[in-house]
Coordinates of C-alpha atoms in Angstrom, one line a residue:
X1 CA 7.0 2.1 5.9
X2 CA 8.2 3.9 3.1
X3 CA 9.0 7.2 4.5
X4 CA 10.8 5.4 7.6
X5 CA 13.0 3.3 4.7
X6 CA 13.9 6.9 2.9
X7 CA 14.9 8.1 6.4
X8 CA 17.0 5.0 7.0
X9 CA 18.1 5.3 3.5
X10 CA 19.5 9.4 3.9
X11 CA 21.5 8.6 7.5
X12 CA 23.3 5.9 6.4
X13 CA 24.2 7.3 3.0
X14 CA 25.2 10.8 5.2
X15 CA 27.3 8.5 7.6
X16 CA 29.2 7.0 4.7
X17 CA 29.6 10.2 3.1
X18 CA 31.1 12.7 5.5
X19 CA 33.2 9.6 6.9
X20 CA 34.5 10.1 3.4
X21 CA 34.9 13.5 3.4
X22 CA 36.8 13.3 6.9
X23 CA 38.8 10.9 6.0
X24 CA 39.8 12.8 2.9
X25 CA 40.1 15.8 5.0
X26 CA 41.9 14.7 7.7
X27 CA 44.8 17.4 7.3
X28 CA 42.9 20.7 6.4
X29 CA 41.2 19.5 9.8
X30 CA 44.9 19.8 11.4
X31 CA 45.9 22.5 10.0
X32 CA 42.2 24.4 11.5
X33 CA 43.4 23.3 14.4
X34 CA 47.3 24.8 14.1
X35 CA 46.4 27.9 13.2
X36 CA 44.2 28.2 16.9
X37 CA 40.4 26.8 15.5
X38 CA 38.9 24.4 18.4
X39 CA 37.1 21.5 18.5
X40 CA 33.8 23.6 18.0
X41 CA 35.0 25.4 14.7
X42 CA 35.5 22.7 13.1
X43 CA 32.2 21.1 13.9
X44 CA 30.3 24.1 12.8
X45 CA 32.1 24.4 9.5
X46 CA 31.3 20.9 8.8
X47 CA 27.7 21.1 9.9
X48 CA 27.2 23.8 8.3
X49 CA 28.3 22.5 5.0
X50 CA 25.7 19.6 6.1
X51 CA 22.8 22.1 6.5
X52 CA 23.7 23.7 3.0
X53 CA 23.3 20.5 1.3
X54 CA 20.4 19.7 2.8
X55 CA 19.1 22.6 1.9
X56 CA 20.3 21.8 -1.8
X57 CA 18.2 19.0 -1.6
X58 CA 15.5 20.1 0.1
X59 CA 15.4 23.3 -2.7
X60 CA 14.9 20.3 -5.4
X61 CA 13.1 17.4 -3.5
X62 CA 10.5 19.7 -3.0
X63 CA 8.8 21.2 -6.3
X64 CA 9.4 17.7 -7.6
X65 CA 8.0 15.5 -5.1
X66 CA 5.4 17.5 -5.3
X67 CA 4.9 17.6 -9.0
X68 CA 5.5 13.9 -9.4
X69 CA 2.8 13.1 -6.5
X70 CA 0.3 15.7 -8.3
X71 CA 1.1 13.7 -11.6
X72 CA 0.9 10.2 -10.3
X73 CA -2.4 11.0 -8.4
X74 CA -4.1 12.5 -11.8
X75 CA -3.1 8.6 -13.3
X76 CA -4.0 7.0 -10.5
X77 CA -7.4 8.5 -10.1
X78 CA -7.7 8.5 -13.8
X79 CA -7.8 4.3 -14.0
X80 CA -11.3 5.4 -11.9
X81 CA -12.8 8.1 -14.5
X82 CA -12.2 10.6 -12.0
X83 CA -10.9 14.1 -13.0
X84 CA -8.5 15.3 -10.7
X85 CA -6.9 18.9 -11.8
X86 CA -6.2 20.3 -8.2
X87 CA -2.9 20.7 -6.8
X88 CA -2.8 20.6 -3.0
X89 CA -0.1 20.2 -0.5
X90 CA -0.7 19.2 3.2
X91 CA 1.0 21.2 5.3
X92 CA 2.2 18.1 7.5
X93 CA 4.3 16.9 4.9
X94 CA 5.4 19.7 4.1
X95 CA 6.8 19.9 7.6
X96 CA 8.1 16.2 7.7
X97 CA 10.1 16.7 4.3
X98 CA 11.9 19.6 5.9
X99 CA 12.5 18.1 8.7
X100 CA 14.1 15.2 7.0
X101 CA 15.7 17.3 4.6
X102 CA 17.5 19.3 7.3
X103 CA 17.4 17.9 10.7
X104 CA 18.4 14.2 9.5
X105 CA 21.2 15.0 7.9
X106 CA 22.4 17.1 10.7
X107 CA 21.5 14.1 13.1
X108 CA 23.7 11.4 11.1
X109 CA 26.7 13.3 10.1
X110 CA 27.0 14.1 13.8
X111 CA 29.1 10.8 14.5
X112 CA 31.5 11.5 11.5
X113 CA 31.9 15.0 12.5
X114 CA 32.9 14.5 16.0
X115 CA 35.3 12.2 15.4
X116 CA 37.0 14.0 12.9
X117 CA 37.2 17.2 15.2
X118 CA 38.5 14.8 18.5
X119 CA 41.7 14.6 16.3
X120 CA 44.8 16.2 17.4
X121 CA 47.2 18.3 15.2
X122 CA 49.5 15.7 15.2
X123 CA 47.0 13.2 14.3
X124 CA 46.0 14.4 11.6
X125 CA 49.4 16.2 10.4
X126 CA 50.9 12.1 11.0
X127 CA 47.5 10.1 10.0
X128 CA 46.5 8.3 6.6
X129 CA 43.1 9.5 7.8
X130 CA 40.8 8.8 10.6
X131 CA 41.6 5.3 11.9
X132 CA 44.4 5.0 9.6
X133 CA 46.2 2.6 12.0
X134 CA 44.3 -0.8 11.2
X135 CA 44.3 -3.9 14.2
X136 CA 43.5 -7.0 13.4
X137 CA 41.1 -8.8 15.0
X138 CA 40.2 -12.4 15.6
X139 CA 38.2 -12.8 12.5
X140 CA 40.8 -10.5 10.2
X141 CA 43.3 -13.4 11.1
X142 CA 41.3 -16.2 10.3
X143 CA 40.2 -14.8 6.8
X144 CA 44.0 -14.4 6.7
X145 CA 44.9 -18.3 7.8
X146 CA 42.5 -20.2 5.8
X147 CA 43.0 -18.0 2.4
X148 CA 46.2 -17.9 2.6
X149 CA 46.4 -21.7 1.5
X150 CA 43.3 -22.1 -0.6
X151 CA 43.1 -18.2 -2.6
X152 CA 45.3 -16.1 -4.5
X153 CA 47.4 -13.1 -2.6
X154 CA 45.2 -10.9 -4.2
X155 CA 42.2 -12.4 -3.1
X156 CA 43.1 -12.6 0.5
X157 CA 43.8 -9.0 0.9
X158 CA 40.4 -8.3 -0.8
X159 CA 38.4 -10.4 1.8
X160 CA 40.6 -9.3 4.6
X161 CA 40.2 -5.6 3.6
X162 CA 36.6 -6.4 3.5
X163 CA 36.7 -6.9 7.2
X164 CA 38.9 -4.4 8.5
X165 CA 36.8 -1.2 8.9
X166 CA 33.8 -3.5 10.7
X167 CA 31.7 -0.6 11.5
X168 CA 32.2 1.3 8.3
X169 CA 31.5 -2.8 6.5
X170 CA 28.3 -2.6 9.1
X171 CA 26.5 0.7 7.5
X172 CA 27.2 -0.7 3.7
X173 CA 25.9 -3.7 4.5
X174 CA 22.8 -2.5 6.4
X175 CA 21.4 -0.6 2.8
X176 CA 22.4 -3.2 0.7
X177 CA 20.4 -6.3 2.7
X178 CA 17.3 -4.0 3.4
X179 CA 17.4 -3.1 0.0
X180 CA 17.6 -6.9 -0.9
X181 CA 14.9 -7.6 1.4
X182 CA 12.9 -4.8 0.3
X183 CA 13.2 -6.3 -3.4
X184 CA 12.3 -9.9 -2.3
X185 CA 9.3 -9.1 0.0
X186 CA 7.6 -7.4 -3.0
X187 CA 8.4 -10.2 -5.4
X188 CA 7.0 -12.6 -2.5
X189 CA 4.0 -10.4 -2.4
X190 CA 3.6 -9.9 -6.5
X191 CA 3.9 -13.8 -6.4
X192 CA 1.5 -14.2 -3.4
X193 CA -1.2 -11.8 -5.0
X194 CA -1.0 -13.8 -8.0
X195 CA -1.6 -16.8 -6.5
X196 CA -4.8 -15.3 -4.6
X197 CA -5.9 -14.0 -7.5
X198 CA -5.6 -17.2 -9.2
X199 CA -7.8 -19.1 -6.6
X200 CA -10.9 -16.7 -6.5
X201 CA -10.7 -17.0 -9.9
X202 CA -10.6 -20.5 -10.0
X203 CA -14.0 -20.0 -7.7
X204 CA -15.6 -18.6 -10.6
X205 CA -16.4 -21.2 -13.0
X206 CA -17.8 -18.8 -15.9
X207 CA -16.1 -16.9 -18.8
X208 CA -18.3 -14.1 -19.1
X209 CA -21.8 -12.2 -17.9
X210 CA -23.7 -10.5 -19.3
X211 CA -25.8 -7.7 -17.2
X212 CA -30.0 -7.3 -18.6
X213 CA -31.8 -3.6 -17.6
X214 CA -35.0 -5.4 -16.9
X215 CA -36.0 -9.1 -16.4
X216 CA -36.0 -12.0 -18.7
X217 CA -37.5 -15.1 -19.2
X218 CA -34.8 -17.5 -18.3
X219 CA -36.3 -20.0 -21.0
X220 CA -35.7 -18.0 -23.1
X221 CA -32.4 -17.4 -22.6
X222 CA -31.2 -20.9 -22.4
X223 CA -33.0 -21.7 -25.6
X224 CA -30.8 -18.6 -27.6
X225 CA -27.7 -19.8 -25.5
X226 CA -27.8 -23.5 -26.6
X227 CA -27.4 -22.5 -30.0
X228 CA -23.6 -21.7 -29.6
X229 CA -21.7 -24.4 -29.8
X230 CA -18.7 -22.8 -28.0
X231 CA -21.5 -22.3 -25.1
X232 CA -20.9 -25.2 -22.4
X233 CA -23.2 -24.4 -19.7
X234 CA -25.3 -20.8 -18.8
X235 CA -27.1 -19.9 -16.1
X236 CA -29.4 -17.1 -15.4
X237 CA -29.0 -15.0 -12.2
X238 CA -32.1 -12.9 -10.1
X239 CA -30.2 -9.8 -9.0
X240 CA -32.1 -7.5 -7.0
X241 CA -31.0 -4.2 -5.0
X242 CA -31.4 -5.0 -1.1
X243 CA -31.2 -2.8 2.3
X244 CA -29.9 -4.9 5.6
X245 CA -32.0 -4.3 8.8
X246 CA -30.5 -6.0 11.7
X247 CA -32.5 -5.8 15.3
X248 CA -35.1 -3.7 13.2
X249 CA -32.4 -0.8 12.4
X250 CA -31.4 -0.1 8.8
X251 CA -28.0 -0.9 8.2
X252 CA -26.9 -1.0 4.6
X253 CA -27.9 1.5 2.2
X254 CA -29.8 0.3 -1.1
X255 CA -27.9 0.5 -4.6
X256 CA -25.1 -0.7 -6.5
X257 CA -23.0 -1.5 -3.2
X258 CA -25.3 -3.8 -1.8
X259 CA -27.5 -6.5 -3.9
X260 CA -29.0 -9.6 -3.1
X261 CA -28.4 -12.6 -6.1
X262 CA -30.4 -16.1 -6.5
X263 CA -28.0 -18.5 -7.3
X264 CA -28.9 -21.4 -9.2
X265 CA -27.3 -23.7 -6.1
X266 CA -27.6 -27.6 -7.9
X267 CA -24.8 -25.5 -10.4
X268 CA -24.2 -21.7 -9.0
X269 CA -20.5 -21.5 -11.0
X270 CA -19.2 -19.5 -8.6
X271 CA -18.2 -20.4 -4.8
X272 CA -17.0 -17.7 -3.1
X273 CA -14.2 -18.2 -0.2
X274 CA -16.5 -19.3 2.4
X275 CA -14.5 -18.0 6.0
X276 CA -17.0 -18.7 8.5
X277 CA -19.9 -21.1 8.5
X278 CA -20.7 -22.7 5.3
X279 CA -22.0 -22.1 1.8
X280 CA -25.3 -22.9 0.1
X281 CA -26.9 -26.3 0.1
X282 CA -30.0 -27.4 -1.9
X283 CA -32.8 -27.3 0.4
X284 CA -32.2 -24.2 1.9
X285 CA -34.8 -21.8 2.3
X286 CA -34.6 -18.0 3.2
X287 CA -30.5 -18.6 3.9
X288 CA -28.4 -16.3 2.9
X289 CA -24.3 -16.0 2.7
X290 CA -23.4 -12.6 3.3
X291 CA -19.7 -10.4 3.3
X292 CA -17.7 -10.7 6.2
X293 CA -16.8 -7.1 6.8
X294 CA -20.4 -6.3 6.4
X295 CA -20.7 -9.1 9.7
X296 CA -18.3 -7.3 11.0
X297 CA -18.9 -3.7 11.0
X298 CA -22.9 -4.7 11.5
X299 CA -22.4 -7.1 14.1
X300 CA -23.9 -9.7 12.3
X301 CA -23.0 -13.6 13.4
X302 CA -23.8 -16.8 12.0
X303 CA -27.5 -18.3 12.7
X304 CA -28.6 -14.6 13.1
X305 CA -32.3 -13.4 11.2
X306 CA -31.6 -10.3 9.8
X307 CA -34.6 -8.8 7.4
X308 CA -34.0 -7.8 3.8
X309 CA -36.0 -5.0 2.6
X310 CA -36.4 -4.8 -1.1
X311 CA -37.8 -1.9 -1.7
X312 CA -41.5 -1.8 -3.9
X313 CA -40.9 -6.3 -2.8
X314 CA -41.6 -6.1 0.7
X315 CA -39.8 -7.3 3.5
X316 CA -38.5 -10.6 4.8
X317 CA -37.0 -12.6 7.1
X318 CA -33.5 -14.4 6.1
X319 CA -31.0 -16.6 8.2
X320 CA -27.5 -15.8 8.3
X321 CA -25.8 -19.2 7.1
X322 CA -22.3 -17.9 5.9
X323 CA -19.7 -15.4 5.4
X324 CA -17.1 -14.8 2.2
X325 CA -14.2 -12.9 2.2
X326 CA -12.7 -11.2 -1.4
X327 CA -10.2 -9.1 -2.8
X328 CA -11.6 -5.9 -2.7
X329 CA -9.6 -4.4 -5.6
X330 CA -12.0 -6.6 -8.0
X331 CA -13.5 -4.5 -10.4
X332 CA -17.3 -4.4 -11.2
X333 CA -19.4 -6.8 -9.3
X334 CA -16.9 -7.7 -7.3
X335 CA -16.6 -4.8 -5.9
X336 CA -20.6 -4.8 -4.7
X337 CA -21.6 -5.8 -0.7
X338 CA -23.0 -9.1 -2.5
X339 CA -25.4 -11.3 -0.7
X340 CA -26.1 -14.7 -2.3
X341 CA -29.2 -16.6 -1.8
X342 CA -30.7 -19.6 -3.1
X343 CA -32.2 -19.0 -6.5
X344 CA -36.4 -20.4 -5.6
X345 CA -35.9 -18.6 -2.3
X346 CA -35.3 -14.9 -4.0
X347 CA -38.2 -16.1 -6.8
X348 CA -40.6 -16.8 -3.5
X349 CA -39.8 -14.0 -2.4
X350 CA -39.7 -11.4 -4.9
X351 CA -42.2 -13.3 -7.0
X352 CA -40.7 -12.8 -10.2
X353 CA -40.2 -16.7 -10.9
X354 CA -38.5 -17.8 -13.9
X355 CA -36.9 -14.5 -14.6
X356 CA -33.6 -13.2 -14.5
X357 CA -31.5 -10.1 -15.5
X358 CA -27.6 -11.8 -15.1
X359 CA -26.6 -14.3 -16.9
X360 CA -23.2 -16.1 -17.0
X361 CA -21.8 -18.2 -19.3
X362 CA -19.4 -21.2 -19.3
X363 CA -17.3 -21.4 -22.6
X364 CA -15.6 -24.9 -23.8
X365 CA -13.1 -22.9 -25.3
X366 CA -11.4 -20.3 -23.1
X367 CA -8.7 -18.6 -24.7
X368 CA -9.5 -14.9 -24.5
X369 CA -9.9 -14.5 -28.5
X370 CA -12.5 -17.5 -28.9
X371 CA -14.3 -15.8 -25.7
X372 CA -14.6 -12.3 -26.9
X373 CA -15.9 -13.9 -30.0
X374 CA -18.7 -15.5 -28.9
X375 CA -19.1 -12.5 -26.3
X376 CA -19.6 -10.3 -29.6
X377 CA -22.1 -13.1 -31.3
X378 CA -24.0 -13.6 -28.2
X379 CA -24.5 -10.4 -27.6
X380 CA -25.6 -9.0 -31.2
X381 CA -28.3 -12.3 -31.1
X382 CA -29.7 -10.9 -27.9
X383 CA -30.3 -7.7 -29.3
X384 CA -31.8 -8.9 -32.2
X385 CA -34.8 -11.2 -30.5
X386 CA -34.9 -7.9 -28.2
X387 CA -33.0 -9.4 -25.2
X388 CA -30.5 -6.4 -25.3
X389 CA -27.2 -6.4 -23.1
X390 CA -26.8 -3.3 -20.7
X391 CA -23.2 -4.3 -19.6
X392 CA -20.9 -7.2 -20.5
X393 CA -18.0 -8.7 -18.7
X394 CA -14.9 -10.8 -19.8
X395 CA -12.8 -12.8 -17.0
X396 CA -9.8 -12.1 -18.9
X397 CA -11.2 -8.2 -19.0
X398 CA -11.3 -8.7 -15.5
X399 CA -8.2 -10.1 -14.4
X400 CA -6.3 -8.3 -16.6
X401 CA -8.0 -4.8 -14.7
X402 CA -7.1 -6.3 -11.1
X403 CA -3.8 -6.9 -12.1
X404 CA -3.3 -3.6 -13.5
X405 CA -4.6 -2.0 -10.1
X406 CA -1.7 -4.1 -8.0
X407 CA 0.7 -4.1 -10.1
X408 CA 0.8 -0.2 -9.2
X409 CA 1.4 -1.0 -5.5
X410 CA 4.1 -3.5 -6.4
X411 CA 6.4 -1.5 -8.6
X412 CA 6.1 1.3 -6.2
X413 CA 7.2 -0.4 -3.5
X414 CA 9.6 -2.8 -6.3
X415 CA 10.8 1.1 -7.7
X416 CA 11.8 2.0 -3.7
X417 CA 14.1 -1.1 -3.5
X418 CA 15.4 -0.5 -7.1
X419 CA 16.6 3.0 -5.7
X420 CA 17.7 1.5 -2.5
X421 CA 20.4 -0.9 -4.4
X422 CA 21.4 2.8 -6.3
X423 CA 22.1 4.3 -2.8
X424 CA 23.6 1.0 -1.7
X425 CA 26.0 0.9 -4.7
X426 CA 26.5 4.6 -4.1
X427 CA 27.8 3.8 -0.1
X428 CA 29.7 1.1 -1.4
X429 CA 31.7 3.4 -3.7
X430 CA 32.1 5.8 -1.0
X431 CA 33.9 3.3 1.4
X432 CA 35.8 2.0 -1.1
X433 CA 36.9 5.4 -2.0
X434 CA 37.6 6.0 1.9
X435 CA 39.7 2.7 1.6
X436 CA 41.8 3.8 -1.3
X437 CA 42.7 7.2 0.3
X438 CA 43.8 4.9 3.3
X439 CA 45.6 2.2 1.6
X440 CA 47.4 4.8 -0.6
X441 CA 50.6 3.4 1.4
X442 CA 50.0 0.2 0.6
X443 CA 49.0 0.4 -2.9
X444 CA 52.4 2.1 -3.2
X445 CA 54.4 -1.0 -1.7
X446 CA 52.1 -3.1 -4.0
X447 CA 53.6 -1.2 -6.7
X448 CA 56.6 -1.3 -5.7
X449 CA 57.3 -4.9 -5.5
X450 CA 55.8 -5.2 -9.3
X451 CA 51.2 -5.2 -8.9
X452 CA 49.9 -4.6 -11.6
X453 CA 47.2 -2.3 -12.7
X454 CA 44.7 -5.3 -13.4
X455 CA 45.9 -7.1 -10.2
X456 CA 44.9 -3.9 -8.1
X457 CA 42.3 -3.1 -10.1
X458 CA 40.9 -6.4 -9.1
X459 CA 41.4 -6.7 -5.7
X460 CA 38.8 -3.4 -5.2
X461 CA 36.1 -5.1 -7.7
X462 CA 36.6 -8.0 -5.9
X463 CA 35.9 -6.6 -2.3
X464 CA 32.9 -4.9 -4.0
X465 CA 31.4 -7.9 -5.2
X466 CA 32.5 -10.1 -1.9
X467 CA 30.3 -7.1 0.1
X468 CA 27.5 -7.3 -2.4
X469 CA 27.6 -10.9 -2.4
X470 CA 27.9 -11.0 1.7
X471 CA 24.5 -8.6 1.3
X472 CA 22.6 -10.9 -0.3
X473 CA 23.3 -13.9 1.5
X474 CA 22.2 -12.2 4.9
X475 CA 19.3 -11.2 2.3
X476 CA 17.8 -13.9 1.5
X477 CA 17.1 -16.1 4.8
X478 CA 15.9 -12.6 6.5
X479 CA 13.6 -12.1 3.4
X480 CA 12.2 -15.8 4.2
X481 CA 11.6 -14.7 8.0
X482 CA 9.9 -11.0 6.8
X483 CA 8.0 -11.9 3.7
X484 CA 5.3 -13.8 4.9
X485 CA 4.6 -11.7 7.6
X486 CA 5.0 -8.7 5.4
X487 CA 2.2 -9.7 2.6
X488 CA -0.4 -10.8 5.4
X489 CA 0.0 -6.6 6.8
X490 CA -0.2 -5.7 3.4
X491 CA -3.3 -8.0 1.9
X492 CA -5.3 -6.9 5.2
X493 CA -4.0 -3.2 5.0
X494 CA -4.6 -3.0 1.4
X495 CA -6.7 -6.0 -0.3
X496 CA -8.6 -6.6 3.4
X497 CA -8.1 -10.0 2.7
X498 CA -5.2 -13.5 3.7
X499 CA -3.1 -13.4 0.7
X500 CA -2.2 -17.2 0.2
X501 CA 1.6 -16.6 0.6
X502 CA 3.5 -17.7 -2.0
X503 CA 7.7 -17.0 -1.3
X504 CA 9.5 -16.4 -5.1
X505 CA 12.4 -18.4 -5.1
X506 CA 13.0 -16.9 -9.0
X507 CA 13.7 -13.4 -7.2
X508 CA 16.2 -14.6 -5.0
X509 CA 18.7 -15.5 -8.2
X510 CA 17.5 -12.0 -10.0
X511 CA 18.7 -10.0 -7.0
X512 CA 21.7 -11.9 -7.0
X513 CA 22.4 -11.1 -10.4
X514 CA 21.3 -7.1 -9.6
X515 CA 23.1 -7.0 -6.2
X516 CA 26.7 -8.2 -8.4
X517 CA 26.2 -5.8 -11.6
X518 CA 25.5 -3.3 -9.3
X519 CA 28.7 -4.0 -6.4
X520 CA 30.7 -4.6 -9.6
X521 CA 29.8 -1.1 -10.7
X522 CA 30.3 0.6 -8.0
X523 CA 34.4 -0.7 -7.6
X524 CA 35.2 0.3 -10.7
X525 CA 35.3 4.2 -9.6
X526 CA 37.8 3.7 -6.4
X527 CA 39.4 0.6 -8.1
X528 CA 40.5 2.7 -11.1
X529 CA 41.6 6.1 -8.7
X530 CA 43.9 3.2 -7.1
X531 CA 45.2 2.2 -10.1
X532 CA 46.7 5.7 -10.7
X533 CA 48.2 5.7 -7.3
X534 CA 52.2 5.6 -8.1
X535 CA 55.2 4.5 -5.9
X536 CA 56.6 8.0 -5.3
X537 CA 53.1 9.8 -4.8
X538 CA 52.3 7.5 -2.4
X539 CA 55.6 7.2 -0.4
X540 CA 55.3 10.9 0.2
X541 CA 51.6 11.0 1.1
X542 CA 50.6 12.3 4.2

């Protein structure tokens, strides 16, 4: 998706460009043509000053890309603790960034080029520049009509101008609202993923675990627990390592990625999102709730016996009650193939009743600092009645770890629409530019009959802003239409999981502040280069 935006992104940019350039050079194109150059000359001599600058680029896209992926790969891979100091490039994208670099910018200046070398010497000799000759149209005298008795002089001709180069007002606008909807899709999905994350973590009831290298009398746990008085509720988890075997075939490998935990069910403090058959009940016996990609890729439905080997514990039978789903960009044991079971059905079977080797905790107070203080107190009283901790873990820790992970897919994808409004702004300059080489007549008559400098000066920041506040308004109901659909591709593609969609309404007034700082910014350029147009200069211009 991204490549295809950047694509998107360099023809229309190219289209507004060299329409500027041929409109700027409408007459050396004219006098190519007097002096006995055809059509063809003056196409190659403008694609080939296309191929040069792609090549430009291309000579300094490349060794950066490249460095920047290398770099963002090493900090990316880093979060993980894995070491990555090898700098490789594929040899496919080597070929897809020249061919964008060269071929696309030939493609899209194409339609600019052609039309500058159909003129004739006469045309060009006699014209403003290509399309000089404006006609109104239906809408162009309705914008005319109703301002002219409600707006300022000024302001009509803004808006009208707006209009009047429809397919030029078409490319401009097509960056700026992709951009928009670009922006407002990610802040959709930030705000979506948040809200996700929120409800699996409203699933898990505890503040913190605490992970034991061998097995521990759960009595005595509870009795060392209930002297805290920050300590609401604890409960003490069997976790053993388990391998799947399905019609007598072994498929899930023992370890860390797949382990089968006793929940305490009268009070398990954690329920995960249950998305196919239904969770534990007390009474159950031998029922387990497993993953549902594991159903998936296994083949694995509900009411089916599949046997759970663990290891030096034997073998047995278990039914099939239940499927979660969860984000898979949890950290720790969120990240394990879990399968939950009822707490006396694992003791029966594994006969280690009365032990436990997780244990997690429910805190009355749970702000972050009072948790990691009775974390550390906890913790240093375990090892000193020789209950020692192998691995701790914080929900705020935890949380604060999955956001980090997201948050880099977001403000990638948030950094692409940022540079989107830049290229925007930057076409939006351009055609303003194109329109004051146009209007250079007009600005002269303007002049004449006593404009000022702020009054024309104006009239291009306004045109700028009406075209960046046109963008957003097509913006926002498209982003309401692509949004949702957008973060259910990307939770599946990325989180393999629904995202409960939530749309951010907040966004839609930030881009409208963004898309209006960033329209205003780009009128000043052209607005000022008309303000320096003077009667006689432009009376003589040809």
């Amino acid at each position: 998706m991204l490549a295809v935006l950047s694509v998107l992104l360099s023809v229309v940019l190219v289209l507004n460009t060299f329409t500027a350039v041929i409109t700027q050079q409408t007459n050396q194109i004219g006098i190519i043509k007097a002096i006995g150059g055809g059509r063809g000359t003056v196409i190659k001599v403008y694609l080939a000053g296309v191929f040069i600058l792609g090549l430009l680029a291309l000579l300094v896209a490349l060794p950066l890309g490249s460095w920047v992926s290398y770099q963002m790969s090493r900090w990316m891979l880093g979060m993980y603790t894995i070491e990555y100091d090898r700098f490789l490039t594929g040899g496919r994208v080597l070929y897809i960034q020249v061919g964008a670099a060269l071929l696309v910018p030939l493609v899209a200046a194409l339609v600019p080029v052609l039309r500058g070398a159909a003129i004739t010497v006469r045309e060009a000799i006699s014209s403003y520049g290509v399309g000089g000759d404006y006609r109104d149209g239906l809408l162009d005298r309705i914008v005319e009509r109703v301002g002219r008795n409600i707006l300022r002089p000024s302001t009509v001709i803004a808006i009208a101008n707006t209009f009047r180069r429809k397919t030029r007002l078409a490319l401009t606008q097509l960056v700026l609202v992709i951009s928009g909807v670009t922006f407002l899709m990610v802040m959709g999905l930030s705000s979506s993923m948040r809200a996700t994350l929120d409800a699996e973590f409203e699933r898990r009831e505890y503040d913190f675990v605490f992970y034991f290298d061998e097995l521990i009398r759960i009595d005595r746990v509870s009795e060392t627990t209930s002297r805290f008085e920050n300590v609401q509720d604890a409960g003490m988890w069997l976790m053993l390592p388990a391998t799947i075997l399905h019609s007598g075939q072994r498929k899930l490998d023992a370890g860390m990625g797949s382990q089968l935990q006793g929940v305490p069910v009268a009070d398990p403090m954690i329920k995960p999102m249950v998305v196919e058959g239904r969770w534990l009940q007390p009474g159950d016996q031998r029922a387990i709730v497993m993953n549902a990609g594991t159903g998936e890729d296994e083949g694995i439905h509900i009411g089916d016996k599949v046997i759970l080997d663990l290891g030096e514990l034997g073998e047995e039978d278990w039914l099939v009650v239940g499927f979660y789903r969860t984000f898979t960009m949890f950290g720790s044991d969120f990240n394990y193939d879990v399968i939950y079971a009822p707490q006396q059905a694992l003791f029966d079977a594994s006969k280690k009743h009365g032990r436990g080797n997780m244990l997690l905790v429910r805190t009355y107070d749970r702000k972050e600092t009072a948790i990691d203080r009775t974390v550390d107190d906890l913790d240093d009283l375990l090892q000193r009645e020789n209950m020692p901790v192998d691995m701790r873990e914080t929900m705020p820790d935890t949380r604060r770890i999955i956001e980090s992970g997201y948050d880099i897919v977001v403000n990638m994808i948030l950094f692409l629409a940022v540079i989107m409004a830049v290229v925007g702004g930057i076409g939006l300059m351009g055609m303003l530019s194109i329109g004051v080489i146009e209007r250079t007549k007009e600005i002269g008559i303007m002049r004449a009959v006593g404009a000022l400098s702020g009054t024309i000066l104006g009239m291009f920041v306004l045109e700028g802003l009406f075209q960046g506040v046109l963008s957003w308004m097509l913006a926002v109901p498209l982003s309401l239409i692509v949004a949702p659909w957008m973060a259910s591709a990307l939770g599946e593609t990325i989180f393999n999981t629904e995202l409960i969609y939530r749309y951010n309404y907040g966004a839609v007034f930030i881009w409208l502040g963004i898309i209006v700082f960033v329209s205003v910014l780009a009128s000043i350029i052209p607005g000022r280069r008309a303000t320096q147009v003077n009667v006689r200069q432009s009376l003589s211009y040809e």
